[in-house]
Amino acid sequence: MPLVPLKHTDPPPSNTTPSAERKLRLVARDLIAHQVLKPHSHPWGQLTYARDGMLHVIADNSTWFVPPLRAIWIPPNMVHEIRTMETAQLRALYTYAGYIPFPIEHCIVLEVSPLLRELIHSVESLDEPGPREDHLVQVILDELVHAETLPMHLAMPRDKRLKSLCESLIAEPSSTLTLEDFAQQVGASARTLSRLFEQDLGLSFGQWRQQMRLTRATSLIASGLPLSRVASELGYTSQSAFSAMFKKTFGKSPSAFYQNK
């Protein structure tokens, strides 16, 4: 299956639209670093998976950093934007709305098992529909239903002042600025910002910053940085402190989380 050239304004090729007859279609794209698929939506579900390279996905007023060997499920009709943080081999599985594998209306990040990885590769190599494609699709949908989900969701606020603060922290996760410091920058009191965090995100400022740092860690580790550097980049006092918090959140040490399967 040839790679589909990417242009920001190009709609998906008509021959990749899923249907009741062909429930799942695959689009393969090799993207350069810092490329952006501008906000768009479509009536089918989409599993976005990068065989290598880090993806930054923005949808449903939230952000996700999706590392290699993981994928993000995007429900039908949800406006989403995809950014590549480095060169990436993007594989998008379009799923017909009548065969959605998840009864949810929000995005989730999934583990891509070795079996699922090979199934996606097998579908990519097919040129024509037929019984083999039908069998592969059924196994893929079954694998998706049983895939492990990962807590890599980072909610973003709607309030403009809070959004400016959060985007600043994402850009510089090691920042030690306090809520009082940010209050002077965005024109609101620290008390007001604290209340907005609780109302808009259901988290305190400190809780959101910790979640952001751990979510941001995925891209830094995937880029090959030593864990000591990752801990420093994220503002942790030591590698052990970072590793302990990572394991508490993801259930695995950073090295185990990113080892090839």
XYZ file of N, CA and C in Angstrom:
783
model
N 0.853 -1.195 0.000
C 0.000 0.000 0.000
C 0.886 1.241 0.000
N 0.774 2.132 -0.984
C 1.652 3.293 -1.063
C 1.340 4.305 0.024
N 2.353 5.079 0.405
C 2.143 6.151 1.360
C 1.339 7.263 0.721
N 0.471 7.893 1.516
C -0.371 8.981 1.025
C 0.317 10.298 1.323
N 0.660 11.103 0.311
C 1.296 12.396 0.579
C 0.390 13.267 1.441
N 0.965 14.003 2.365
C 0.192 14.817 3.296
C 0.226 16.282 2.918
N -0.944 16.884 2.871
C -1.077 18.331 2.743
C -2.133 18.749 3.759
N -1.896 19.906 4.371
C -2.791 20.319 5.445
C -4.256 20.359 5.019
N -4.528 20.813 3.816
C -5.900 21.039 3.413
C -6.514 19.856 2.668
N -5.746 18.817 2.431
C -6.275 17.677 1.695
C -7.203 16.841 2.560
N -8.426 16.511 2.075
C -9.265 15.555 2.794
C -8.715 14.149 2.585
N -9.126 13.190 3.413
C -8.673 11.817 3.194
C -9.090 11.334 1.809
N -8.266 10.560 1.123
C -8.651 10.042 -0.186
C -9.964 9.284 -0.098
N -10.829 9.442 -1.086
C -12.155 8.826 -1.043
C -12.081 7.308 -0.975
N -11.015 6.722 -1.502
C -10.927 5.264 -1.498
C -10.476 4.703 -0.162
N -10.301 5.562 0.844
C -9.955 5.077 2.181
C -11.121 5.233 3.156
N -12.273 5.648 2.687
C -13.429 5.804 3.558
C -13.972 4.437 3.950
N -14.093 4.135 5.249
C -14.615 2.834 5.662
C -16.115 2.724 5.391
N -16.596 1.520 5.262
C -18.012 1.282 4.966
C -18.440 -0.031 5.613
N -19.727 -0.361 5.495
C -20.225 -1.623 6.040
C -19.554 -2.805 5.364
N -19.160 -2.636 4.098
C -18.499 -3.717 3.364
C -17.027 -3.824 3.737
N -16.383 -2.684 3.937
C -14.975 -2.663 4.341
C -14.886 -1.829 5.618
N -15.008 -2.524 6.752
C -15.190 -1.857 8.047
C -13.980 -1.046 8.470
N -12.813 -1.437 8.028
C -11.585 -0.790 8.484
C -10.695 -0.494 7.287
N -10.223 0.747 7.208
C -9.307 1.149 6.145
C -8.059 1.751 6.776
N -6.932 1.526 6.139
C -5.672 2.028 6.679
C -5.073 3.084 5.762
N -4.622 4.178 6.377
C -3.898 5.226 5.660
C -2.500 5.316 6.252
N -1.483 5.179 5.429
C -0.087 5.218 5.871
C 0.547 6.529 5.425
N 1.167 7.218 6.373
C 1.822 8.487 6.064
C 3.152 8.563 6.801
N 4.198 8.919 6.104
C 5.479 9.214 6.746
C 5.581 10.730 6.862
N 5.675 11.228 8.091
C 5.630 12.660 8.347
C 6.963 13.157 8.897
N 7.271 14.386 8.571
C 8.480 15.010 9.090
C 8.195 15.576 10.480
N 9.238 15.936 11.189
C 9.080 16.512 12.526
C 8.343 17.844 12.457
N 7.524 18.106 13.461
C 6.802 19.372 13.628
C 5.785 19.616 12.524
N 5.300 18.567 11.913
C 4.235 18.716 10.926
C 2.888 18.696 11.641
N 1.928 19.424 11.112
C 0.636 19.575 11.775
C -0.489 19.161 10.838
N -1.346 18.256 11.316
C -2.611 17.975 10.648
C -3.639 18.879 11.308
N -4.061 19.904 10.623
C -4.907 20.932 11.224
C -6.226 20.338 11.722
N -6.903 21.039 12.660
C -8.143 20.512 13.243
C -9.150 20.084 12.168
N -9.680 18.876 12.321
C -10.644 18.332 11.376
C -11.437 17.228 12.068
N -12.480 16.761 11.428
C -13.262 15.652 11.965
C -13.801 14.831 10.802
N -14.309 13.646 11.101
C -14.899 12.783 10.082
C -15.879 11.833 10.761
N -16.810 11.253 10.001
C -17.872 10.441 10.608
C -17.451 9.042 11.031
N -16.187 8.681 10.874
C -15.722 7.366 11.297
C -14.754 7.508 12.474
N -14.576 6.428 13.215
C -13.594 6.411 14.286
C -12.198 6.253 13.721
N -11.190 6.609 14.511
C -9.818 6.547 14.019
C -8.875 6.096 15.123
N -8.077 5.087 14.817
C -6.979 4.687 15.691
C -5.700 5.226 15.076
N -5.038 6.143 15.760
C -3.816 6.753 15.250
C -2.619 6.142 15.966
N -1.718 5.587 15.180
C -0.592 4.821 15.714
C 0.662 5.199 14.936
N 1.744 5.454 15.657
C 3.024 5.730 15.012
C 3.978 4.573 15.300
N 4.464 3.933 14.246
C 5.423 2.838 14.441
C 6.696 3.361 15.087
N 7.037 4.591 14.794
C 8.085 5.294 15.531
C 7.761 6.774 15.480
N 8.363 7.545 16.372
C 8.075 8.970 16.435
C 7.003 9.283 17.469
N 7.049 10.478 17.989
C 6.131 10.924 19.032
C 5.040 11.801 18.436
N 3.782 11.558 18.849
C 2.646 12.347 18.379
C 2.103 13.206 19.518
N 1.667 14.405 19.172
C 0.976 15.287 20.100
C -0.417 15.490 19.529
N -1.425 15.009 20.237
C -2.804 15.056 19.752
C -3.616 15.989 20.639
N -4.380 16.873 20.000
C -5.234 17.820 20.712
C -6.674 17.563 20.293
N -7.531 17.241 21.261
C -8.937 16.957 20.967
C -9.747 17.047 22.250
N -11.017 17.380 22.114
C -11.941 17.365 23.246
C -11.400 18.182 24.421
N -10.821 19.324 24.112
C -10.282 20.233 25.118
C -9.232 19.558 26.016
N -8.485 18.626 25.419
C -7.444 17.910 26.140
C -6.249 17.713 25.219
N -5.149 17.279 25.799
C -3.949 17.013 25.012
C -3.357 15.679 25.421
N -2.766 14.985 24.451
C -2.119 13.695 24.690
C -0.757 13.706 24.006
N 0.240 13.131 24.670
C 1.534 12.862 24.044
C 1.603 11.350 23.862
N 1.574 10.910 22.608
C 1.455 9.478 22.314
C 2.801 8.963 21.800
N 3.497 8.142 22.601
C 4.811 7.640 22.194
C 4.705 6.438 21.265
N 5.822 5.984 20.710
C 5.816 4.771 19.889
C 5.294 3.575 20.692
N 4.728 2.609 19.971
C 4.168 1.387 20.541
C 2.881 1.641 21.316
N 2.368 2.869 21.216
C 1.060 3.190 21.755
C 0.220 3.804 20.642
N -1.092 3.872 20.863
C -1.987 4.444 19.861
C -3.071 5.219 20.583
N -3.701 6.157 19.874
C -4.807 6.900 20.460
C -6.069 6.641 19.648
N -7.153 6.342 20.348
C -8.454 6.150 19.713
C -9.200 7.484 19.718
N -9.665 7.912 18.549
C -10.415 9.164 18.390
C -11.813 8.815 17.900
N -12.859 9.098 18.674
C -14.226 8.727 18.283
C -14.705 9.464 17.031
N -15.759 8.961 16.385
C -16.318 9.643 15.208
C -16.759 11.066 15.538
N -16.610 11.941 14.562
C -17.109 13.324 14.606
C -16.400 14.208 15.638
N -15.308 13.743 16.217
C -14.579 14.575 17.168
C -13.507 15.394 16.445
N -13.537 16.694 16.628
C -12.516 17.555 16.029
C -11.184 17.263 16.710
N -10.151 17.027 15.905
C -8.844 16.708 16.468
C -7.734 17.292 15.608
N -6.622 17.557 16.250
C -5.414 18.065 15.593
C -4.260 17.150 15.981
N -3.418 16.805 15.008
C -2.288 15.917 15.270
C -1.002 16.626 14.878
N -0.057 16.635 15.798
C 1.253 17.241 15.547
C 2.330 16.171 15.725
N 3.324 16.196 14.872
C 4.447 15.273 15.034
C 5.567 16.008 15.756
N 6.078 15.403 16.820
C 7.155 16.018 17.584
C 8.515 15.618 17.039
N 8.527 14.606 16.177
C 9.730 14.157 15.484
C 9.261 13.368 14.268
N 10.179 12.980 13.392
C 9.808 12.193 12.224
C 9.014 10.965 12.663
N 7.891 10.707 12.009
C 7.003 9.638 12.465
C 6.422 8.864 11.279
N 6.320 7.551 11.453
C 5.621 6.694 10.506
C 4.200 6.514 11.025
N 3.304 7.341 10.529
C 1.930 7.378 11.032
C 1.076 6.338 10.313
N 0.302 5.585 11.081
C -0.654 4.636 10.536
C -2.010 4.931 11.167
N -2.965 5.323 10.344
C -4.304 5.654 10.832
C -5.276 4.580 10.369
N -5.966 3.966 11.311
C -6.975 2.961 10.998
C -8.346 3.610 11.108
N -9.004 3.792 9.969
C -10.347 4.358 9.954
C -11.356 3.233 10.165
N -12.264 3.400 11.127
C -13.213 2.351 11.482
C -14.635 2.823 11.226
N -15.371 2.045 10.466
C -16.759 2.367 10.125
C -17.577 2.583 11.397
N -18.416 3.612 11.401
C -19.152 3.995 12.607
C -20.034 2.873 13.141
N -20.482 1.976 12.284
C -21.333 0.877 12.734
C -20.570 -0.240 13.424
N -19.231 -0.154 13.443
C -18.404 -1.206 14.045
C -17.374 -0.622 15.018
N -17.803 0.402 15.752
C -16.897 1.047 16.692
C -16.570 0.091 17.830
N -15.289 -0.117 18.137
C -14.922 -1.089 19.171
C -15.082 -0.588 20.608
N -15.308 0.748 20.792
C -15.383 1.293 22.144
C -16.692 2.074 22.336
N -17.463 1.758 23.369
C -18.719 2.483 23.627
C -18.470 3.759 24.421
N -17.554 4.583 23.949
C -17.174 5.800 24.661
C -17.154 6.966 23.677
N -17.217 8.153 24.230
C -17.233 9.351 23.390
C -16.030 10.237 23.653
N -14.960 9.672 24.167
C -13.746 10.446 24.397
C -12.539 9.639 23.947
N -11.413 10.304 23.816
C -10.188 9.645 23.354
C -9.575 8.806 24.471
N -8.903 7.734 24.082
C -8.134 6.933 25.027
C -6.826 6.521 24.362
N -5.789 6.334 25.182
C -4.504 5.851 24.692
C -4.395 4.370 25.017
N -3.934 3.578 24.042
C -3.894 2.129 24.168
C -2.486 1.591 23.980
N -2.195 0.489 24.656
C -0.998 -0.283 24.359
C -1.189 -0.968 23.006
N -0.151 -0.973 22.180
C -0.190 -1.715 20.919
C 0.606 -2.999 21.135
N -0.096 -4.105 21.259
C 0.554 -5.385 21.519
C 1.349 -5.829 20.298
N 2.303 -6.748 20.479
C 3.037 -7.276 19.318
C 2.107 -7.857 18.266
N 1.031 -8.534 18.705
C 0.077 -9.093 17.746
C -0.624 -7.985 16.966
N -1.093 -6.961 17.667
C -1.781 -5.863 16.988
C -0.850 -5.145 16.019
N 0.400 -4.987 16.413
C 1.384 -4.357 15.535
C 1.538 -5.135 14.224
N 1.612 -6.463 14.327
C 1.767 -7.291 13.126
C 0.487 -7.305 12.297
N -0.657 -7.252 12.955
C -1.931 -7.210 12.218
C -2.043 -5.927 11.397
N -1.647 -4.815 12.007
C -1.675 -3.544 11.272
C -0.732 -3.613 10.077
N 0.446 -4.188 10.278
C 1.395 -4.345 9.173
C 0.811 -5.221 8.078
N 0.079 -6.276 8.458
C -0.517 -7.174 7.472
C -1.594 -6.467 6.656
N -2.421 -5.677 7.313
C -3.458 -4.930 6.593
C -2.826 -3.925 5.638
N -1.732 -3.316 6.073
C -1.040 -2.338 5.229
C -0.539 -2.960 3.927
N -0.204 -4.235 3.967
C 0.355 -4.894 2.784
C -0.712 -5.375 1.809
N -1.991 -5.283 2.188
C -3.057 -5.756 1.303
C -3.400 -4.710 0.251
N -3.648 -5.150 -0.965
C -4.008 -4.234 -2.048
C -5.492 -4.300 -2.403
N -6.133 -5.441 -2.167
C -7.517 -5.626 -2.570
C -8.335 -6.192 -1.412
N -9.653 -5.874 -1.380
C -10.514 -6.470 -0.351
C -10.709 -7.958 -0.608
N -11.105 -8.681 0.413
C -11.337 -10.110 0.250
C -11.431 -10.781 1.601
N -11.546 -12.099 1.616
C -11.694 -12.854 2.873
C -10.541 -12.621 3.843
N -9.298 -12.525 3.330
C -8.158 -12.318 4.230
C -8.298 -10.989 4.969
N -8.658 -9.936 4.254
C -8.853 -8.639 4.907
C -9.949 -8.736 5.952
N -11.050 -9.407 5.632
C -12.161 -9.542 6.583
C -11.702 -10.228 7.868
N -10.926 -11.290 7.731
C -10.446 -12.016 8.906
C -9.502 -11.140 9.744
N -8.588 -10.436 9.079
C -7.646 -9.582 9.797
C -8.367 -8.471 10.550
N -9.369 -7.888 9.907
C -10.123 -6.801 10.533
C -10.822 -7.283 11.796
N -11.414 -8.459 11.738
C -12.102 -8.993 12.911
C -11.132 -9.199 14.074
N -9.942 -9.700 13.792
C -8.961 -9.913 14.849
C -8.467 -8.567 15.395
N -8.264 -7.587 14.506
C -7.837 -6.254 14.946
C -8.860 -5.644 15.896
N -10.138 -5.702 15.524
C -11.182 -5.135 16.374
C -11.223 -5.844 17.726
N -11.003 -7.143 17.733
C -10.984 -7.890 18.988
C -9.780 -7.484 19.843
N -8.622 -7.303 19.208
C -7.428 -6.875 19.937
C -7.620 -5.488 20.544
N -8.284 -4.604 19.827
C -8.512 -3.256 20.336
C -9.381 -3.285 21.583
N -10.417 -4.098 21.563
C -11.320 -4.186 22.712
C -10.567 -4.637 23.962
N -9.574 -5.509 23.791
C -8.862 -6.069 24.929
C -7.530 -5.354 25.225
N -7.250 -4.287 24.489
C -5.990 -3.570 24.696
C -6.002 -2.829 26.031
N -4.842 -2.745 26.653
C -4.697 -2.020 27.913
C -4.739 -0.517 27.654
N -5.493 0.209 28.465
C -5.542 1.666 28.342
C -4.506 2.283 29.279
N -4.046 3.481 28.919
C -2.984 4.140 29.668
C -3.428 5.534 30.117
N -3.038 5.959 31.329
C -3.451 7.267 31.861
C -2.585 8.397 31.323
N -2.731 8.687 30.029
C -1.879 9.706 29.409
C -2.687 10.926 28.967
N -3.841 11.107 29.587
C -4.735 12.209 29.250
C -4.400 13.430 30.090
N -4.291 14.567 29.463
C -4.024 15.815 30.172
C -5.111 16.814 29.822
N -6.010 17.065 30.771
C -7.103 18.004 30.534
C -6.563 19.421 30.396
N -7.166 20.179 29.500
C -6.791 21.576 29.305
C -7.975 22.472 29.662
N -7.698 23.622 30.260
C -8.785 24.503 30.705
C -9.407 25.284 29.557
N -10.603 25.786 29.810
C -11.280 26.638 28.832
C -11.020 28.119 29.098
N -10.816 28.462 30.359
C -10.541 29.854 30.709
C -9.238 30.314 30.045
N -9.271 31.454 29.379
C -8.120 31.921 28.604
C -6.892 32.164 29.485
N -7.109 32.709 30.678
C -5.975 32.980 31.558
C -5.328 31.670 32.012
N -6.155 30.715 32.367
C -5.645 29.422 32.806
C -4.986 28.677 31.645
N -5.570 28.793 30.461
C -5.003 28.122 29.292
C -3.616 28.663 28.968
N -3.447 29.989 29.093
C -2.138 30.595 28.855
C -1.121 30.066 29.851
N -1.517 29.940 31.103
C -0.639 29.417 32.155
C -0.231 27.976 31.839
N -1.221 27.144 31.481
C -0.952 25.716 31.235
C -0.077 25.521 30.003
N -0.311 26.280 28.960
C 0.518 26.160 27.761
C 1.960 26.581 28.054
N 2.124 27.551 28.919
C 3.469 27.981 29.316
C 4.197 26.861 30.049
N 3.488 26.137 30.905
C 4.093 25.031 31.642
C 4.420 23.846 30.733
N 3.567 23.583 29.766
C 3.837 22.490 28.822
C 5.100 22.803 28.028
N 5.268 24.063 27.653
C 6.452 24.464 26.889
C 7.710 24.431 27.744
N 7.568 24.662 29.044
C 8.720 24.664 29.948
C 8.357 23.889 31.223
N 8.325 22.553 31.133
C 7.813 21.746 32.259
C 8.659 21.830 33.527
N 9.916 22.248 33.411
C 10.770 22.333 34.603
C 10.576 23.649 35.358
N 9.719 24.510 34.865
C 9.512 25.811 35.498
C 9.146 25.663 36.971
N 9.752 26.496 37.803
C 9.469 26.478 39.242
C 8.586 27.657 39.658
N 8.024 28.345 38.684
C 7.160 29.474 39.000
C 5.963 29.010 39.816
N 5.579 29.801 40.803
C 4.440 29.480 41.661
C 3.161 30.059 41.071
N 2.049 29.699 41.673
C 0.773 30.249 41.219
C 0.757 31.769 41.414
N 1.423 32.230 42.439
C 1.526 33.686 42.663
C 2.311 34.350 41.532
N 3.375 33.686 41.063
C 4.160 34.230 39.949
C 3.311 34.318 38.685
N 2.561 33.265 38.411
C 1.718 33.256 37.209
C 0.584 34.269 37.321
N 0.123 34.485 38.531
C -0.969 35.445 38.729
C -0.566 36.832 38.239
N 0.665 37.218 38.473
C 1.141 38.526 38.018
C 1.220 38.583 36.491
N 1.469 37.429 35.854
C 1.604 37.406 34.395
C 0.266 37.450 33.671
N -0.755 36.778 34.233
C -2.023 36.635 33.504
C -3.106 37.595 33.971
N -2.810 38.399 34.971
C -3.766 39.411 35.382
C -4.912 38.890 36.223
N -4.644 37.927 37.081
C -5.655 37.404 38.006
C -4.947 37.045 39.300
N -5.689 37.074 40.405
C -5.076 36.754 41.686
C -4.797 35.263 41.777
N -3.854 34.903 42.644
C -3.547 33.488 42.848
C -4.774 32.753 43.367
N -5.558 33.407 44.181
C -6.771 32.785 44.717
C -7.761 32.490 43.598
N -7.886 33.420 42.665
C -8.792 33.212 41.527
C -8.310 32.059 40.660
N -7.011 32.007 40.377
C -6.462 30.923 39.557
C -6.644 29.575 40.237
N -6.421 29.529 41.542
C -6.600 28.286 42.282
C -8.044 27.802 42.185
N -8.979 28.728 42.321
C -10.397 28.365 42.216
C -10.735 27.886 40.807
N -10.154 28.535 39.799
C -10.411 28.137 38.415
C -9.872 26.735 38.123
N -8.705 26.406 38.667
C -8.162 25.054 38.486
C -9.149 24.014 39.006
N -9.675 24.240 40.203
C -10.606 23.289 40.799
C -11.909 23.218 40.002
N -12.418 24.373 39.561
C -13.694 24.406 38.848
C -13.575 23.855 37.424
N -12.509 24.250 36.722
C -12.373 23.921 35.301
C -11.780 22.537 35.085
N -10.848 22.115 35.958
C -10.117 20.876 35.730
C -10.314 19.832 36.826
N -10.882 20.231 37.961
C -11.067 19.287 39.050
C -9.766 18.894 39.726
N -8.722 19.699 39.532
C -7.409 19.440 40.101
C -6.852 20.722 40.703
N -5.956 20.557 41.665
C -5.232 21.716 42.152
C -4.132 22.054 41.154
N -3.554 23.226 41.299
C -2.445 23.630 40.437
C -1.303 22.618 40.518
N -0.943 22.206 41.729
C 0.143 21.253 41.904
C -0.158 19.902 41.281
N -1.396 19.426 41.420
C -1.771 18.136 40.834
C -1.711 18.188 39.309
N -2.198 19.299 38.735
C -2.167 19.399 37.273
C -0.726 19.461 36.774
N 0.131 20.211 37.461
C 1.524 20.320 37.030
C 2.219 18.954 37.103
N 1.949 18.185 38.137
C 2.552 16.862 38.245
C 2.070 15.951 37.119
N 0.773 15.991 36.831
C 0.229 15.178 35.745
C 0.826 15.602 34.410
N 0.969 16.912 34.206
C 1.562 17.417 32.965
C 2.990 16.917 32.808
N 3.772 16.963 33.879
C 5.176 16.549 33.800
C 5.288 15.067 33.440
N 4.444 14.243 34.056
C 4.507 12.816 33.765
C 4.037 12.519 32.344
N 3.030 13.234 31.888
C 2.568 13.055 30.512
C 3.643 13.531 29.542
N 4.261 14.657 29.859
C 5.320 15.208 28.997
C 6.544 14.298 28.969
N 6.746 13.529 30.041
C 7.903 12.641 30.116
C 7.934 11.633 28.978
N 6.758 11.249 28.473
C 6.710 10.234 27.425
C 7.522 10.631 26.204
N 7.405 11.888 25.798
C 8.132 12.326 24.608
C 9.623 12.423 24.864
N 10.004 12.851 26.071
C 11.420 12.994 26.387
C 12.114 11.632 26.448
N 11.468 10.656 27.074
C 12.057 9.320 27.163
C 12.126 8.682 25.787
N 11.047 8.835 25.012
C 11.022 8.246 23.674
C 12.089 8.839 22.761
N 12.509 10.071 23.045
C 13.536 10.707 22.217
C 14.927 10.172 22.519
N 15.043 9.344 23.581
C 16.324 8.733 23.895
C 17.118 9.428 24.981
N 16.553 10.442 25.627
C 17.269 11.134 26.701
C 17.490 10.195 27.882
N 18.648 10.228 28.532
C 18.857 9.449 29.756
C 17.849 9.882 30.815
N 17.468 8.960 31.689
C 16.458 9.269 32.695
C 16.895 10.412 33.615
N 18.195 10.531 33.859
C 18.674 11.632 34.708
C 18.376 12.979 34.049
N 18.541 13.027 32.715
C 18.237 14.265 31.978
C 16.738 14.530 31.956
N 15.957 13.470 31.775
C 14.498 13.623 31.757
C 14.024 14.199 33.079
N 14.526 13.636 34.182
C 14.134 14.128 35.501
C 14.473 15.612 35.651
N 15.651 15.998 35.171
C 16.076 17.394 35.263
C 15.208 18.291 34.391
N 14.913 17.835 33.172
C 14.093 18.622 32.240
C 12.695 18.867 32.802
N 12.217 17.938 33.622
C 10.866 18.038 34.157
C 10.812 18.705 35.526
N 11.974 19.054 36.071
C 11.983 19.769 37.334
C 12.015 18.887 38.568
N 12.293 17.590 38.397
C 12.411 16.707 39.561
C 13.793 16.873 40.188
N 13.860 16.690 41.497
C 15.124 16.892 42.212
C 16.113 15.752 41.975
N 15.600 14.573 41.582
C 16.485 13.434 41.342
C 15.817 12.451 40.394
N 16.634 11.582 39.793
C 16.102 10.542 38.913
C 15.215 9.577 39.691
N 15.606 9.257 40.911
C 14.825 8.309 41.705
C 13.447 8.866 42.047
N 13.370 10.174 42.326
C 12.077 10.793 42.620
C 11.169 10.742 41.393
N 11.741 11.019 40.217
C 10.975 10.947 38.983
C 10.506 9.520 38.711
N 11.411 8.544 38.834
C 11.076 7.153 38.537
C 9.993 6.644 39.474
N 10.051 7.033 40.740
C 9.052 6.588 41.706
C 7.667 7.128 41.353
N 7.595 8.408 40.970
C 6.316 8.996 40.605
C 5.802 8.397 39.296
N 6.702 8.128 38.355
C 6.313 7.529 37.080
C 5.699 6.147 37.324
N 6.369 5.339 38.144
C 5.875 3.985 38.405
C 4.541 4.019 39.139
N 4.375 4.971 40.038
C 3.115 5.104 40.768
C 1.967 5.410 39.815
N 2.244 6.191 38.770
C 1.203 6.598 37.834
C 0.937 5.544 36.766
N 2.005 5.002 36.163
C 1.858 4.111 35.014
C 1.976 2.626 35.365
N 2.353 2.311 36.602
C 2.440 0.917 37.003
C 3.703 0.209 36.549
N 4.604 0.946 35.896
C 5.863 0.389 35.413
C 6.954 1.434 35.583
N 8.184 0.967 35.696
C 9.301 1.903 35.701
C 9.438 2.507 34.311
N 10.067 3.682 34.174
C 10.236 4.271 32.841
C 10.935 3.338 31.859
N 11.961 2.626 32.297
C 12.691 1.741 31.388
C 11.819 0.585 30.921
N 10.994 0.028 31.816
C 10.104 -1.070 31.442
C 8.994 -0.580 30.519
N 8.527 0.644 30.743
C 7.430 1.206 29.946
C 7.853 1.379 28.485
N 9.118 1.686 28.246
C 9.561 1.998 26.900
C 10.410 0.907 26.252
N 10.535 -0.215 26.915
C 11.306 -1.271 26.278
C 10.546 -1.831 25.090
N 11.267 -2.237 24.026
C 10.626 -2.816 22.854
C 9.986 -4.131 23.227
N 8.834 -4.382 22.631
C 8.095 -5.601 22.938
C 8.237 -6.592 21.808
